[in-house]
Amino acid sequence: MKERRLVFEKSRRGRVAVEPPEVDVPQVDPEELIPEKFLRDELEGFPELSELDVVRHYTELSTLNFGVDTGFYPLGSCTMKYNPRVDEDVALLEGFSRLHPYQPEEHCQGALRLMHELASYLCEIGGMDALTLQPSAGAHGELCGLLVLSAYFKDRGERRDKLIIPDTAHGTNPASSALAGFRVVEIGSSKKGIIEPHDVERLMDENTAGIMLTNPNTLGLFEENIKDIASIVHSRGGFVYCDGANLNALMGIARLGDMGVDLVQFNLHKTFATPHGGGGPGSGPLGVKKELAPYLPLPWVEKTSDRYRLVTDAPKSIGRCRAFYGNFLVMVKAYAYIRRMGREGLKEASRMAILNANYIKERLKEDFHLPYPQTCMHECVFSDKYQQSRGVTTMDIAKRLIDYGFHPPTIYFPLVVKGAIMIEPTETESPETIDAFIDAMKSIARDARENPAILKDAPHSAPVKRVDEARASRRPVVRWHSPNDNDRG
Ligand SMILES: *Cc1c(COP(=O)(O)O)cnc(C)c1O
């Protein structure tokens, strides 16, 4: 394999990319103008390369990226589906992309209309009454929702600081709860992988603000008891928050609001066509039922006759949770996506997502242990139980998939499944791609039986093999330490 070197190692003293023309104004040494404390001396050893070196270096690095545009990316819970190019085109229209947040309302009626309509589409899809487009991500939407709950109870003079969260929850759920000042009480899921109403009954008391669940949950299973659970929670004065990150299984088929959910965040970057992964902008609008609407963050868009205006003042609102409009261009993409798909298209997308996941589940269940064999929703969860006797783990399976050209699924989550392998194919993959993935998984299962050694040091084809992940995240090396000048020639 080709040897790859850091840009610093390619550096040659005195090599330059561009030579600006001679200046025709008086020259001053920048060191005389800039106070010493602002001068960076660690730029010592900054790489010196020709323009072509720079172009080649970064072009080559860009080919090492794995994305939905380069291959199958079945990362469970993340909904890594294809994001149609037309939505990007729409977001690039100048009226949207060059909009200034301080532009007066009369100059951006179109943008306000888009936000108003998008909010109403999302309310319709989720069965909610009011919605804020402010939050920048799913977790941010969760936090806003919980702050809304907290403001509601404060307003009524009630002290409810307990929140029930299932053991299958995404880590952001307890984290958002703690940030919003709630105490988390965990509720276990049953053998069927879902929550049972009698357990909620037992935990729900007058100090409990409500329950925060995910439907379908992170095992890819529909919480069948949600209506009963909601009526128990409501009868004790609590609310039902649904983490809406898994909405790709429900669009147009069932509405969370009709199941008794009072608050839900929508992950636009998962369900509604914005590329994500790698930290791009996201958007996590929060929808709520009428009772909670006055507490939503500001600003929100209101329509009076044929004008749209931003409401920036409301007595009960929790206030701003983000600057300006939120991640506006993500909203544009979601709007374009919903308009183009239409009611039937969204429903079809969810149905295909569910079909694909069940197809994988059925075809792989002989090769990999399937802890919850019932029909799944948009994702399925296996484990490494069958492979363990050969010393092969989920990590080995995931790493080996890289050699077959696939992004590994989500692993070791949800925590209730030991050695979990969580596969979410999404609706946008062809049967051929899904079959190729299944074949790869089957041959990995065969290797685990016959030739486990090949799995233990996979991936063989990637430029980076196995890294010490704990150390890489706890003690990342993000700064180049320049070697001796001699080394750089
Ligand atoms: C992705 C995800 C979240 C968090 O969403 P972000 O946009 O990454 O903050 C929460 N819950 C579940 C189930 C998710 O899959």
mmCIF file with all atom_site columns, C-alpha atoms and ligand atoms in Angstrom, residues 77 137-139 142 170 172-173 214 218 243 245-246 265 267 269-270, ligand 1:
data_model
loop_
_atom_site.group_PDB
_atom_site.id
_atom_site.type_symbol
_atom_site.label_atom_id
_atom_site.label_alt_id
_atom_site.label_comp_id
_atom_site.label_asym_id
_atom_site.label_entity_id
_atom_site.label_seq_id
_atom_site.pdbx_PDB_ins_code
_atom_site.Cartn_x
_atom_site.Cartn_y
_atom_site.Cartn_z
_atom_site.occupancy
_atom_site.B_iso_or_equiv
_atom_site.pdbx_formal_charge
_atom_site.auth_seq_id
_atom_site.auth_comp_id
_atom_site.auth_asym_id
_atom_site.auth_atom_id
_atom_site.pdbx_PDB_model_num
ATOM   1  C CA . SER A 1 77  ? -29.881 4.980  14.911 1.00 0.00 ? 77  SER A CA 1
ATOM   2  C CA . ALA A 1 137 ? -29.425 19.119 16.820 1.00 0.00 ? 137 ALA A CA 1
ATOM   3  C CA . GLY A 1 138 ? -31.404 16.271 18.287 1.00 0.00 ? 138 GLY A CA 1
ATOM   4  C CA . ALA A 1 139 ? -29.785 16.606 21.687 1.00 0.00 ? 139 ALA A CA 1
ATOM   5  C CA . GLU A 1 142 ? -34.214 17.344 23.827 1.00 0.00 ? 142 GLU A CA 1
ATOM   6  C CA . HIS A 1 170 ? -29.677 6.985  23.643 1.00 0.00 ? 170 HIS A CA 1
ATOM   7  C CA . THR A 1 172 ? -28.224 12.071 24.983 1.00 0.00 ? 172 THR A CA 1
ATOM   8  C CA . ASN A 1 173 ? -31.514 11.449 26.850 1.00 0.00 ? 173 ASN A CA 1
ATOM   9  C CA . THR A 1 214 ? -37.940 6.641  21.973 1.00 0.00 ? 214 THR A CA 1
ATOM   10 C CA . THR A 1 218 ? -33.157 1.822  19.955 1.00 0.00 ? 218 THR A CA 1
ATOM   11 C CA . ASP A 1 243 ? -36.996 11.251 21.275 1.00 0.00 ? 243 ASP A CA 1
ATOM   12 C CA . ALA A 1 245 ? -34.584 10.493 16.159 1.00 0.00 ? 245 ALA A CA 1
ATOM   13 C CA . ASN A 1 246 ? -36.160 7.271  14.875 1.00 0.00 ? 246 ASN A CA 1
ATOM   14 C CA . GLN A 1 265 ? -37.811 16.557 18.588 1.00 0.00 ? 265 GLN A CA 1
ATOM   15 C CA . ASN A 1 267 ? -33.774 15.204 13.704 1.00 0.00 ? 267 ASN A CA 1
ATOM   16 C CA . HIS A 1 269 ? -30.410 15.775 9.526  1.00 0.00 ? 269 HIS A CA 1
ATOM   17 C CA . LYS A 1 270 ? -31.445 12.151 9.955  1.00 0.00 ? 270 LYS A CA 1
HETATM 18 C C1 . LIG B 2 .   ? -28.903 10.685 16.904 1.00 0.00 ? 1   LIG B C1 1
HETATM 19 C C2 . LIG B 2 .   ? -29.749 10.420 18.079 1.00 0.00 ? 1   LIG B C2 1
HETATM 20 C C3 . LIG B 2 .   ? -29.918 11.405 19.077 1.00 0.00 ? 1   LIG B C3 1
HETATM 21 C C4 . LIG B 2 .   ? -29.142 12.699 19.114 1.00 0.00 ? 1   LIG B C4 1
HETATM 22 O O1 . LIG B 2 .   ? -29.263 13.489 17.979 1.00 0.00 ? 1   LIG B O1 1
HETATM 23 P P1 . LIG B 2 .   ? -28.104 14.526 17.591 1.00 0.00 ? 1   LIG B P1 1
HETATM 24 O O2 . LIG B 2 .   ? -28.654 15.279 16.445 1.00 0.00 ? 1   LIG B O2 1
HETATM 25 O O3 . LIG B 2 .   ? -26.908 13.709 17.269 1.00 0.00 ? 1   LIG B O3 1
HETATM 26 O O4 . LIG B 2 .   ? -27.873 15.395 18.790 1.00 0.00 ? 1   LIG B O4 1
HETATM 27 C C5 . LIG B 2 .   ? -30.794 11.115 20.108 1.00 0.00 ? 1   LIG B C5 1
HETATM 28 N N1 . LIG B 2 .   ? -31.445 9.950  20.161 1.00 0.00 ? 1   LIG B N1 1
HETATM 29 C C6 . LIG B 2 .   ? -31.308 8.982  19.241 1.00 0.00 ? 1   LIG B C6 1
HETATM 30 C C7 . LIG B 2 .   ? -32.099 7.710  19.355 1.00 0.00 ? 1   LIG B C7 1
HETATM 31 C C8 . LIG B 2 .   ? -30.447 9.186  18.161 1.00 0.00 ? 1   LIG B C8 1
HETATM 32 O O5 . LIG B 2 .   ? -30.295 8.231  17.245 1.00 0.00 ? 1   LIG B O5 1
#
